[in-house]
Short mmCIF file of C-alpha atoms in Angstrom, two decimals:
data_model
loop_
_atom_site.label_atom_id
_atom_site.label_comp_id
_atom_site.label_asym_id
_atom_site.label_seq_id
_atom_site.Cartn_x
_atom_site.Cartn_y
_atom_site.Cartn_z
CA UNK A 30 36.67 227.46 70.27
CA UNK A 31 33.56 225.68 69.03
CA UNK A 32 33.26 222.09 67.93
CA UNK A 33 32.12 221.00 64.50
CA UNK A 34 30.33 217.70 64.09
CA UNK A 35 30.67 215.11 61.39
CA UNK A 36 28.99 211.74 60.97
CA UNK A 37 30.15 209.58 58.11
CA UNK A 38 28.04 206.67 56.97
CA UNK A 39 26.87 206.09 60.53
CA UNK A 40 24.60 203.23 61.44
CA UNK A 41 23.26 202.37 64.88
CA UNK A 42 21.26 199.27 65.64
CA UNK A 43 19.58 198.07 68.83
CA UNK A 44 19.27 194.32 68.37
CA UNK A 45 17.28 193.90 65.17
CA UNK A 46 16.12 197.51 65.09
CA UNK A 47 18.04 200.03 63.01
CA UNK A 48 17.83 203.38 64.82
CA UNK A 49 20.09 205.23 62.38
CA UNK A 50 20.90 204.20 58.83
CA UNK A 51 23.81 205.46 56.76
CA UNK A 52 23.76 208.92 58.26
CA UNK A 53 26.07 211.48 56.68
CA UNK A 54 25.88 214.82 58.40
CA UNK A 55 28.17 217.78 58.99
CA UNK A 56 27.26 220.54 61.42
CA UNK A 57 29.24 223.76 61.34
CA UNK A 58 30.92 224.99 64.51
CA UNK A 59 29.59 228.02 66.37
CA UNK A 60 25.95 227.79 65.35
CA UNK A 61 22.63 226.90 66.97
CA UNK A 62 21.25 223.84 65.22
CA UNK A 63 17.75 222.50 65.58
CA UNK A 64 17.30 218.75 65.48
CA UNK A 65 13.74 217.90 64.56
CA UNK A 66 12.03 214.59 64.07
CA UNK A 67 8.96 212.66 65.02
CA UNK A 68 8.93 210.30 68.00
CA UNK A 69 11.34 207.44 67.35
CA UNK A 70 12.92 209.18 64.36
CA UNK A 71 16.42 208.76 65.79
CA UNK A 72 17.12 212.18 67.36
CA UNK A 73 18.17 210.86 70.76
CA UNK A 74 20.22 208.08 69.17
CA UNK A 75 22.06 210.64 67.06
CA UNK A 76 22.81 212.84 70.08
CA UNK A 77 23.93 209.79 72.08
CA UNK A 78 26.55 209.08 69.44
CA UNK A 79 27.83 212.67 69.50
CA UNK A 80 28.24 212.56 73.28
CA UNK A 81 29.87 209.11 73.15
CA UNK A 82 27.01 207.68 75.20
CA UNK A 83 26.94 204.98 72.54
CA UNK A 84 29.32 203.56 69.99
CA UNK A 85 28.03 203.42 66.40
CA UNK A 86 27.43 200.01 64.90
CA UNK A 87 29.12 201.27 61.75
CA UNK A 88 30.67 204.46 60.41
CA UNK A 89 32.59 207.25 62.02
CA UNK A 90 31.58 209.98 64.48
CA UNK A 91 33.93 212.97 64.57
CA UNK A 92 33.68 216.02 66.81
CA UNK A 93 36.15 218.81 66.16
CA UNK A 94 37.57 216.51 63.50
CA UNK A 95 38.49 213.87 66.06
CA UNK A 96 36.92 210.52 66.95
CA UNK A 97 34.68 211.09 69.95
CA UNK A 98 34.59 207.63 71.55
CA UNK A 99 36.65 207.54 74.77
CA UNK A 100 38.48 210.70 73.70
CA UNK A 101 39.00 212.59 76.95
CA UNK A 102 40.01 215.89 75.30
CA UNK A 103 36.79 215.91 73.29
CA UNK A 104 34.14 214.43 75.60
CA UNK A 105 35.21 216.65 78.49
CA UNK A 106 34.03 219.58 76.34
CA UNK A 107 30.76 218.04 75.19
CA UNK A 108 27.56 218.28 77.22
CA UNK A 109 24.48 216.25 76.39
CA UNK A 110 21.59 217.21 78.65
CA UNK A 111 18.84 214.63 78.49
CA UNK A 112 15.28 215.19 79.62
CA UNK A 113 15.22 214.93 83.39
CA UNK A 114 19.02 215.04 83.59
CA UNK A 115 21.49 212.30 84.52
CA UNK A 116 21.48 212.64 88.28
CA UNK A 117 21.64 210.55 91.40
CA UNK A 118 18.11 211.22 92.62
CA UNK A 119 19.10 210.81 96.26
CA UNK A 120 21.65 213.64 96.02
CA UNK A 121 20.88 217.23 96.92
CA UNK A 122 20.61 219.85 94.21
CA UNK A 123 23.77 221.43 95.59
CA UNK A 124 25.92 218.32 95.28
CA UNK A 125 24.34 217.49 91.92
CA UNK A 126 25.47 220.86 90.61
CA UNK A 127 28.90 220.38 92.16
CA UNK A 128 29.29 217.09 90.27
CA UNK A 129 29.63 219.29 87.22
CA UNK A 130 33.06 220.26 88.47
CA UNK A 131 34.35 217.05 86.96
CA UNK A 132 34.60 219.27 83.89
CA UNK A 133 37.53 221.66 83.99
CA UNK A 134 35.34 224.26 82.26
CA UNK A 135 32.38 224.04 84.65
CA UNK A 136 31.32 227.42 86.05
CA UNK A 137 30.00 226.79 89.56
CA UNK A 138 29.32 230.45 90.25
CA UNK A 139 27.20 230.73 87.12
CA UNK A 140 25.34 227.53 88.05
CA UNK A 141 24.50 228.93 91.48
CA UNK A 142 23.38 232.20 89.91
CA UNK A 143 21.07 230.31 87.56
CA UNK A 144 19.73 228.15 90.40
CA UNK A 145 18.82 231.31 92.29
CA UNK A 146 17.28 232.91 89.22
CA UNK A 147 15.19 229.86 88.35
CA UNK A 148 14.34 229.28 92.03
CA UNK A 149 15.79 225.78 92.30
CA UNK A 150 16.42 225.12 96.01
CA UNK A 151 19.97 223.92 96.62
CA UNK A 152 19.17 222.05 99.84
CA UNK A 153 16.40 219.87 98.38
CA UNK A 154 17.02 216.37 97.12
CA UNK A 155 16.62 215.83 93.39
CA UNK A 156 13.80 213.32 93.94
CA UNK A 157 11.86 216.01 95.82
CA UNK A 158 11.84 218.34 92.83
CA UNK A 159 8.87 218.70 90.51
CA UNK A 160 9.35 217.55 86.91
CA UNK A 161 9.67 221.14 85.79
CA UNK A 162 12.29 222.03 88.40
CA UNK A 163 14.19 218.87 87.57
CA UNK A 164 14.27 219.91 83.93
CA UNK A 165 15.49 223.34 84.98
CA UNK A 166 18.26 221.73 87.03
CA UNK A 167 19.31 219.71 83.98
CA UNK A 168 19.32 222.88 81.86
CA UNK A 169 21.39 224.72 84.50
CA UNK A 170 23.99 221.93 84.50
CA UNK A 171 24.12 222.07 80.70
CA UNK A 172 24.55 225.82 80.53
CA UNK A 173 27.14 225.96 83.33
CA UNK A 174 29.17 223.19 81.70
CA UNK A 175 30.52 225.89 79.35
CA UNK A 176 31.07 223.14 76.80
CA UNK A 177 32.16 223.64 73.20
CA UNK A 178 29.30 221.44 72.02
CA UNK A 179 26.14 221.60 74.12
CA UNK A 180 23.12 219.46 73.26
CA UNK A 181 19.71 219.72 74.86
CA UNK A 182 17.46 216.74 74.24
CA UNK A 183 13.86 217.65 75.07
CA UNK A 184 15.16 219.35 78.17
CA UNK A 185 12.18 221.73 78.25
CA UNK A 186 9.70 218.96 79.16
CA UNK A 187 7.88 219.86 82.33
CA UNK A 188 8.94 223.52 82.23
CA UNK A 189 6.10 226.02 82.13
CA UNK A 190 5.96 228.58 79.31
CA UNK A 191 7.64 231.49 81.19
CA UNK A 192 10.43 229.18 82.36
CA UNK A 193 10.97 227.85 78.84
CA UNK A 194 11.12 231.41 77.54
CA UNK A 195 13.64 232.37 80.22
CA UNK A 196 15.70 229.28 79.44
CA UNK A 197 15.82 230.04 75.70
CA UNK A 198 16.86 233.62 76.45
CA UNK A 199 19.56 232.48 78.83
CA UNK A 200 20.78 229.98 76.26
CA UNK A 201 20.97 232.72 73.66
CA UNK A 202 22.74 235.10 76.05
CA UNK A 203 25.30 232.43 76.92
CA UNK A 204 25.75 231.69 73.22
CA UNK A 205 26.29 235.37 72.37
CA UNK A 206 28.69 235.77 75.27
CA UNK A 207 30.67 232.64 74.43
CA UNK A 208 30.15 231.37 70.89
CA UNK A 209 29.92 227.59 70.82
CA UNK A 210 27.97 224.89 69.04
CA UNK A 211 24.46 224.18 70.28
CA UNK A 212 22.05 221.46 69.20
CA UNK A 213 18.46 221.74 70.36
CA UNK A 214 16.28 218.68 69.97
CA UNK A 215 12.66 219.56 70.52
CA UNK A 216 9.07 219.05 69.50
CA UNK A 217 8.19 222.65 70.36
CA UNK A 218 9.37 223.84 66.97
CA UNK A 219 7.69 227.22 66.80
CA UNK A 220 9.07 228.15 70.23
CA UNK A 221 12.68 227.68 69.19
CA UNK A 222 12.44 228.54 65.50
CA UNK A 223 13.64 232.11 66.02
CA UNK A 224 16.79 230.92 67.79
CA UNK A 225 17.89 228.38 65.17
CA UNK A 226 20.43 229.01 62.44
CA UNK A 227 20.40 225.56 60.86
CA UNK A 228 17.85 222.78 60.99
CA UNK A 229 18.29 219.03 60.64
CA UNK A 230 15.20 216.91 60.16
CA UNK A 231 15.58 213.21 60.83
CA UNK A 232 12.97 210.70 59.85
CA UNK A 233 13.00 206.92 60.23
CA UNK A 234 16.69 206.93 61.16
CA UNK A 235 17.84 209.00 58.20
CA UNK A 236 18.64 212.67 57.67
CA UNK A 237 15.68 213.88 55.66
CA UNK A 238 16.81 217.46 55.24
CA UNK A 239 19.61 219.69 56.52
CA UNK A 240 19.72 223.36 55.63
CA UNK A 241 19.79 226.82 57.13
CA UNK A 242 16.55 228.25 58.46
CA UNK A 243 16.16 230.74 55.61
CA UNK A 244 16.27 227.91 53.08
CA UNK A 245 13.51 226.09 54.94
CA UNK A 246 11.44 229.23 55.16
CA UNK A 247 11.91 229.79 51.43
CA UNK A 248 10.47 226.35 50.69
CA UNK A 249 6.99 227.67 51.11
CA UNK A 250 4.93 230.71 51.97
CA UNK A 251 2.04 231.81 54.08
CA UNK A 252 -0.67 233.67 52.17
CA UNK A 253 -3.03 235.85 54.20
CA UNK A 254 -5.86 237.92 52.79
CA UNK A 255 -9.44 237.82 51.51
CA UNK A 256 -10.56 234.17 51.47
CA UNK A 257 -11.61 234.08 47.81
CA UNK A 258 -8.39 235.69 46.62
CA UNK A 259 -6.25 233.37 48.76
CA UNK A 260 -8.11 230.31 47.48
CA UNK A 261 -7.60 231.45 43.91
CA UNK A 262 -3.87 232.02 44.40
CA UNK A 263 -3.38 228.76 46.27
CA UNK A 264 -5.21 226.72 43.66
CA UNK A 265 -2.82 224.12 42.24
CA UNK A 266 -0.30 224.61 45.03
CA UNK A 267 0.34 222.11 47.81
CA UNK A 268 -1.55 223.39 50.89
CA UNK A 269 0.15 222.48 54.17
CA UNK A 270 -2.19 224.26 56.56
CA UNK A 271 -5.04 226.71 56.49
CA UNK A 272 -6.95 228.89 58.92
CA UNK A 273 -9.99 231.07 58.41
CA UNK A 274 -11.33 233.92 60.49
CA UNK A 275 -14.44 235.54 59.01
CA UNK A 276 -13.62 236.65 55.50
CA UNK A 277 -9.88 236.42 56.06
CA UNK A 278 -7.99 233.28 55.31
CA UNK A 279 -4.41 232.20 55.90
CA UNK A 280 -2.98 229.36 53.85
CA UNK A 281 0.47 227.81 54.11
CA UNK A 282 1.71 226.43 50.83
CA UNK A 283 4.62 224.05 50.42
CA UNK A 284 6.26 225.66 47.42
CA UNK A 285 7.97 228.98 46.72
CA UNK A 286 5.97 231.59 44.76
CA UNK A 287 7.30 232.80 41.43
CA UNK A 288 7.36 236.48 40.43
CA UNK A 289 3.99 236.44 38.67
CA UNK A 290 2.27 234.81 41.63
CA UNK A 291 3.76 237.48 43.90
CA UNK A 292 2.42 240.19 41.60
CA UNK A 293 -1.07 238.65 41.61
CA UNK A 294 -0.92 238.37 45.39
CA UNK A 295 0.02 242.03 45.78
CA UNK A 296 -2.78 243.06 43.40
CA UNK A 297 -5.32 241.00 45.35
CA UNK A 298 -4.22 242.44 48.72
CA UNK A 299 -2.68 239.18 49.89
CA UNK A 300 0.24 239.33 52.31
CA UNK A 301 3.04 236.83 51.75
CA UNK A 302 4.93 235.64 54.80
CA UNK A 303 7.55 232.96 55.43
CA UNK A 304 6.33 229.46 56.00
CA UNK A 305 6.19 228.28 59.62
CA UNK A 306 8.91 225.77 60.39
CA UNK A 307 6.44 223.57 62.23
CA UNK A 308 4.03 223.44 59.28
CA UNK A 309 6.91 222.59 56.99
CA UNK A 310 8.16 219.92 59.38
CA UNK A 311 4.72 218.31 59.56
CA UNK A 312 4.54 218.36 55.78
CA UNK A 313 8.02 216.95 55.22
CA UNK A 314 7.61 214.13 57.69
CA UNK A 315 4.11 213.16 56.63
CA UNK A 316 4.19 209.37 56.16
CA UNK A 317 2.08 209.70 53.00
CA UNK A 318 4.73 211.96 51.55
CA UNK A 319 7.80 210.08 52.71
CA UNK A 320 6.33 206.70 52.01
CA UNK A 321 7.12 205.61 55.58
CA UNK B 22 35.24 218.60 94.60
CA UNK B 23 36.63 221.75 92.96
CA UNK B 24 37.26 221.97 89.22
CA UNK B 25 39.59 219.16 88.21
CA UNK B 26 42.38 219.12 85.71
CA UNK B 27 41.84 216.59 82.95
CA UNK B 28 44.93 214.61 83.88
CA UNK B 29 44.10 214.36 87.57
CA UNK B 30 40.34 214.12 87.72
CA UNK B 31 40.18 210.31 87.62
CA UNK B 32 42.28 210.19 90.79
CA UNK B 33 40.53 213.08 92.51
CA UNK B 34 37.16 211.44 91.79
CA UNK B 35 38.41 208.17 93.30
CA UNK B 36 39.62 210.03 96.37
CA UNK B 37 36.37 212.03 96.53
CA UNK B 38 34.29 208.84 96.38
CA UNK B 39 36.34 207.49 99.27
CA UNK B 40 36.01 210.53 101.54
CA UNK B 41 32.29 210.94 100.80
CA UNK B 42 31.70 207.24 101.41
CA UNK B 43 33.51 207.42 104.73
CA UNK B 44 31.19 210.27 105.75
CA UNK B 45 28.07 208.51 104.43
CA UNK B 46 28.80 205.13 106.01
CA UNK B 47 30.31 206.46 109.26
CA UNK B 48 27.03 205.82 111.08
CA UNK B 49 26.81 202.26 109.76
CA UNK B 50 30.39 201.54 110.79
CA UNK B 51 29.78 203.00 114.24
CA UNK B 52 26.61 200.91 114.59
CA UNK B 53 28.55 197.74 113.68
CA UNK B 54 31.20 198.54 116.30
CA UNK B 55 28.59 199.25 118.98
CA UNK B 56 26.62 196.09 118.16
CA UNK B 57 29.76 193.93 118.18
CA UNK B 58 30.50 195.19 121.70
CA UNK B 59 26.99 195.40 123.15
CA UNK B 60 25.51 192.12 121.86
CA UNK B 61 28.09 189.87 123.59
CA UNK B 62 27.41 191.72 126.88
CA UNK B 63 23.68 191.02 126.52
CA UNK B 64 24.23 187.39 125.49
CA UNK B 65 26.67 186.90 128.39
CA UNK B 66 23.78 187.41 130.83
CA UNK B 67 22.44 183.96 129.82
CA UNK B 68 25.22 182.17 127.96
CA UNK B 69 28.97 181.99 127.94
CA UNK B 70 30.61 183.86 125.04
CA UNK B 71 32.40 181.47 122.71
CA UNK B 72 32.17 183.18 119.33
CA UNK B 73 33.72 186.39 118.02
CA UNK B 74 30.93 188.91 117.42
CA UNK B 75 33.35 191.06 115.46
CA UNK B 76 33.90 188.20 112.98
CA UNK B 77 30.21 188.39 112.12
CA UNK B 78 30.40 192.15 111.60
CA UNK B 79 33.64 191.88 109.58
CA UNK B 80 32.18 189.16 107.36
CA UNK B 81 28.90 190.98 106.77
CA UNK B 82 31.18 193.84 105.72
CA UNK B 83 32.48 191.74 102.81
CA UNK B 84 29.01 191.55 101.30
CA UNK B 85 28.37 195.24 101.93
CA UNK B 86 31.64 196.11 100.20
CA UNK B 87 30.53 194.08 97.16
CA UNK B 88 27.12 195.79 97.14
CA UNK B 89 28.75 199.23 97.40
CA UNK B 90 31.08 198.48 94.47
CA UNK B 91 28.26 197.22 92.26
CA UNK B 92 25.87 199.98 93.30
CA UNK B 93 28.40 202.73 92.65
CA UNK B 94 29.15 201.44 89.17
CA UNK B 95 25.48 201.01 88.28
CA UNK B 96 24.54 204.46 89.59
CA UNK B 97 27.56 206.59 88.82
CA UNK B 98 28.66 205.34 85.41
CA UNK B 99 25.94 207.23 83.50
CA UNK B 100 26.34 210.30 85.70
CA UNK B 101 30.09 210.58 85.21
CA UNK B 102 29.89 209.93 81.45
CA UNK B 103 27.20 212.61 81.25
CA UNK B 104 29.66 214.93 82.99
CA UNK B 105 32.17 214.42 80.20
CA UNK B 106 34.32 211.67 81.69
CA UNK B 107 35.45 208.72 79.66
CA UNK B 108 34.63 205.22 80.82
CA UNK B 109 38.35 204.54 81.21
CA UNK B 110 38.65 207.47 83.61
CA UNK B 111 35.69 206.24 85.61
CA UNK B 112 37.09 202.70 85.77
CA UNK B 113 40.34 204.14 87.16
CA UNK B 114 38.40 206.20 89.71
CA UNK B 115 36.62 203.07 90.90
CA UNK B 116 39.97 201.31 91.14
CA UNK B 117 41.39 204.07 93.35
CA UNK B 118 38.23 204.06 95.47
CA UNK B 119 38.25 200.25 95.75
CA UNK B 120 41.86 200.17 96.96
CA UNK B 121 41.33 202.93 99.54
CA UNK B 122 37.99 201.59 100.74
CA UNK B 123 39.22 198.00 101.09
CA UNK B 124 42.33 199.18 102.92
CA UNK B 125 40.31 201.35 105.30
CA UNK B 126 37.63 198.74 106.06
CA UNK B 127 40.37 196.09 106.27
CA UNK B 128 42.34 198.16 108.79
CA UNK B 129 39.15 198.64 110.78
CA UNK B 130 38.53 194.89 110.72
CA UNK B 131 42.06 194.18 111.99
CA UNK B 132 41.72 196.82 114.72
CA UNK B 133 38.36 195.34 115.67
CA UNK B 134 39.75 191.82 116.09
CA UNK B 135 42.60 193.17 118.23
CA UNK B 136 40.23 195.27 120.33
CA UNK B 137 37.91 192.32 120.77
CA UNK B 138 40.87 190.17 121.82
CA UNK B 139 41.60 192.70 124.57
CA UNK B 140 37.95 192.84 125.67
CA UNK B 141 37.34 189.08 125.59
CA UNK B 142 40.68 188.45 127.33
CA UNK B 143 39.77 190.87 130.12
CA UNK B 144 36.36 189.23 130.59
CA UNK B 145 37.70 185.69 130.15
CA UNK B 146 35.46 185.09 127.13
CA UNK B 147 36.40 182.81 124.23
CA UNK B 148 37.15 184.61 120.97
CA UNK B 149 36.55 181.99 118.28
CA UNK B 150 35.48 181.79 114.67
CA UNK B 151 32.67 179.38 113.98
CA UNK B 152 33.58 177.20 111.00
CA UNK B 153 30.77 174.67 111.09
CA UNK B 154 28.18 173.29 113.46
CA UNK B 155 30.81 172.05 115.90
CA UNK B 156 34.23 173.17 114.68
CA UNK B 157 35.60 176.49 115.92
CA UNK B 158 38.86 178.27 115.31
CA UNK B 159 40.00 179.71 118.62
CA UNK B 160 41.92 182.99 118.79
CA UNK B 161 43.98 182.83 121.95
CA UNK B 162 46.34 185.77 121.68
CA UNK B 163 46.92 189.13 119.99
CA UNK B 164 49.30 187.30 117.64
CA UNK B 165 46.54 184.84 116.70
CA UNK B 166 44.12 187.72 116.17
CA UNK B 167 46.54 189.61 113.96
CA UNK B 168 47.42 186.50 111.96
CA UNK B 169 43.74 185.67 111.44
CA UNK B 170 42.71 189.23 110.53
CA UNK B 171 45.68 190.18 108.36
CA UNK B 172 44.05 188.93 105.15
CA UNK B 173 40.87 190.98 105.60
CA UNK B 174 42.02 194.02 103.55
CA UNK B 175 42.70 191.66 100.64
CA UNK B 176 39.41 189.86 101.23
CA UNK B 177 37.53 193.17 101.05
CA UNK B 178 39.32 194.00 97.80
CA UNK B 179 38.29 190.57 96.50
CA UNK B 180 34.63 191.22 97.31
CA UNK B 181 34.86 194.79 95.96
CA UNK B 182 36.12 193.40 92.65
CA UNK B 183 33.34 190.80 92.58
CA UNK B 184 30.75 193.51 93.20
CA UNK B 185 32.30 195.68 90.48
CA UNK B 186 32.09 192.87 87.92
CA UNK B 187 28.47 192.16 88.85
CA UNK B 188 27.44 195.86 88.85
CA UNK B 189 29.13 196.52 85.51
CA UNK B 190 27.60 193.43 83.89
CA UNK B 191 24.10 194.27 85.12
CA UNK B 192 24.46 197.84 83.81
CA UNK B 193 25.88 196.57 80.52
CA UNK B 194 22.93 194.33 79.68
CA UNK B 195 19.65 193.04 81.06
CA UNK B 196 21.07 189.52 81.22
CA UNK B 197 24.15 190.73 83.07
CA UNK B 198 23.00 189.18 86.34
CA UNK B 199 24.01 185.80 84.88
CA UNK B 200 27.57 186.77 85.75
CA UNK B 201 26.62 185.87 89.33
CA UNK B 202 26.93 182.21 88.34
CA UNK B 203 30.72 182.26 87.92
CA UNK B 204 31.53 185.23 90.18
CA UNK B 205 30.02 183.96 93.44
CA UNK B 206 31.71 180.53 93.56
CA UNK B 207 35.05 181.92 92.39
CA UNK B 208 34.93 184.65 95.04
CA UNK B 209 33.98 182.22 97.81
CA UNK B 210 36.68 179.82 96.65
CA UNK B 211 39.38 182.50 96.81
CA UNK B 212 38.10 183.67 100.19
CA UNK B 213 38.12 180.08 101.44
CA UNK B 214 41.65 179.53 100.19
CA UNK B 215 42.96 182.63 101.94
CA UNK B 216 40.94 182.89 105.16
CA UNK B 217 41.62 180.55 108.03
CA UNK B 218 37.98 180.73 109.07
CA UNK B 219 36.73 179.83 105.58
CA UNK B 220 34.13 181.76 103.59
CA UNK B 221 31.12 183.18 105.39
CA UNK B 222 27.56 183.23 104.19
CA UNK B 223 24.46 181.13 103.69
CA UNK B 224 25.26 177.45 104.18
CA UNK B 225 24.02 176.37 100.74
CA UNK B 226 26.44 178.84 99.17
CA UNK B 227 29.41 178.05 101.33
CA UNK B 228 28.98 174.31 100.69
CA UNK B 229 29.88 174.97 97.04
CA UNK B 230 33.48 175.60 97.97
CA UNK B 231 34.07 174.34 101.51
CA UNK B 232 36.83 171.85 101.62
CA UNK B 233 38.00 172.42 98.06
CA UNK B 234 41.03 174.35 99.22
CA UNK B 235 41.77 172.61 102.52
CA UNK B 236 45.22 171.48 101.41
CA UNK B 237 46.30 174.94 100.23
CA UNK B 238 48.57 177.09 102.37
CA UNK B 239 47.51 180.65 103.19
CA UNK B 240 50.15 181.97 100.79
CA UNK B 241 48.76 179.92 97.93
CA UNK B 242 45.35 181.30 98.88
CA UNK B 243 46.70 184.86 98.82
CA UNK B 244 48.28 184.27 95.41
CA UNK B 245 45.02 182.82 94.06
CA UNK B 246 43.10 185.77 95.48
CA UNK B 247 45.47 188.24 93.85
CA UNK B 248 45.00 186.51 90.49
CA UNK B 249 41.21 186.58 90.94
CA UNK B 250 41.31 190.29 91.88
CA UNK B 251 43.47 191.29 88.92
CA UNK B 252 41.42 189.20 86.50
CA UNK B 253 38.15 190.52 87.93
CA UNK B 254 39.37 194.12 87.77
CA UNK B 255 40.35 193.70 84.12
CA UNK B 256 36.96 192.14 83.31
CA UNK B 257 35.07 194.91 85.14
CA UNK B 258 37.12 197.57 83.34
CA UNK B 259 36.50 195.93 79.97
CA UNK B 260 32.74 195.77 80.60
CA UNK B 261 32.66 199.41 81.76
CA UNK B 262 34.59 200.63 78.71
CA UNK B 263 32.23 198.75 76.41
CA UNK B 264 28.99 199.88 78.09
CA UNK B 265 26.54 202.14 76.27
CA UNK B 266 24.77 204.64 78.50
CA UNK B 267 21.21 203.48 78.91
CA UNK B 268 18.36 205.58 77.59
CA UNK B 269 16.45 207.57 80.18
CA UNK B 270 13.22 206.00 81.38
CA UNK B 271 10.17 208.20 80.99
#
């Protein structure tokens, strides 16, 4: 069973600062969702509400259709893994992993298997681990929780590229093996783009956009071909990014191409590809565009 | 701790905290016992022994119990919530741990006073509790020792509750340490009302409450202490349940 998520008119304030404002959001169960936003956009605040780390100032947070705050049946099946993990630094890796057994669903054998695979030494203390290994330990605890809603908040920080790749693959394998709801909050958008099914973009404490990945990719296009032909086709369109290598140019435009534009592109030898999620994200959250 | 059932995990965590704490602090406890025996032997080479060394160890234990309670709440609350426990469950776990820990340390304190009575009696030393610069409460028999020490389990529970309130308040907000202002005098007052030897600690602190409860009987003191413990436990639980989990520091 996977958990759906629903926030209704949710507001969260820290003193005078409004971290989230009137957020209405529904996330379908059994999917991998990407949560994107600039620094301070409200991603961590949103995840903290879903894991009942915080109580909203206003509105309602429902997970699996039930209020999440102090709801033992729900929170015991939610895992929020924050960057660096929530550990007692003086504990050993072994006992840190074993703390996970507070969850009835925790899979200790799987956690040990992952620790061996990612070369995290069980006998070391957490405060003796490098930042990367600490992040791996947090990821291991999140995966082995076998939760119905698992959220990773910048958990990749400190991991090197091969480790991040292995983590994403393990996450996907676990997801395929046991369908559940996953939310990935990250700044490494291009790295995770292929794993995401839906994307939520938050900006200045509000949900700016929520759609499936295909819809985002259809919001623009990448035109690659002879520089002159690409420039001619892109004229009048909103250019999000461009690269040039010799006589070849690649331009990302922020609007879908109509049938005639596609015909002209084909005639001019221009390849049309989907827009990169990262380029689109940068475009959508540009302060000049959003008026922030 | 093996995988818990949802219904039982609050109790198994409380029990687990107790057994792990016994293992972790076993060396400290052993050191206190050894020091309470060895120091009087050393001092006796130059001076006559007129004060219970164990009383010092047992009273230092009150402060350590408070620090343990506060430290555990401050450290473990975010960890347990991150592991999918509710704050209510964690508060119950701390309650179970506090009862077991206070009972165990209290039983050790009672046994220590009785053992010291036997040792001091054999060596013809005076087992007494220093109450002021000149006044001392002499313990002349096993009965006296038992009567004096019997309230220690409750005293440890009192200090555990005080530590829990302080730890929870400091975790709850940056200004939480202000809770020290009411908690310390109330705790010392209840301790003074219940303990024949009076509260123990720095003179400037003890002076706050010394004498205020002189006319109270021990039973009134016990009743007051129970009220303070129950009230403190409810306050600590309320603060824990209301506490947001702090953001991680980069």
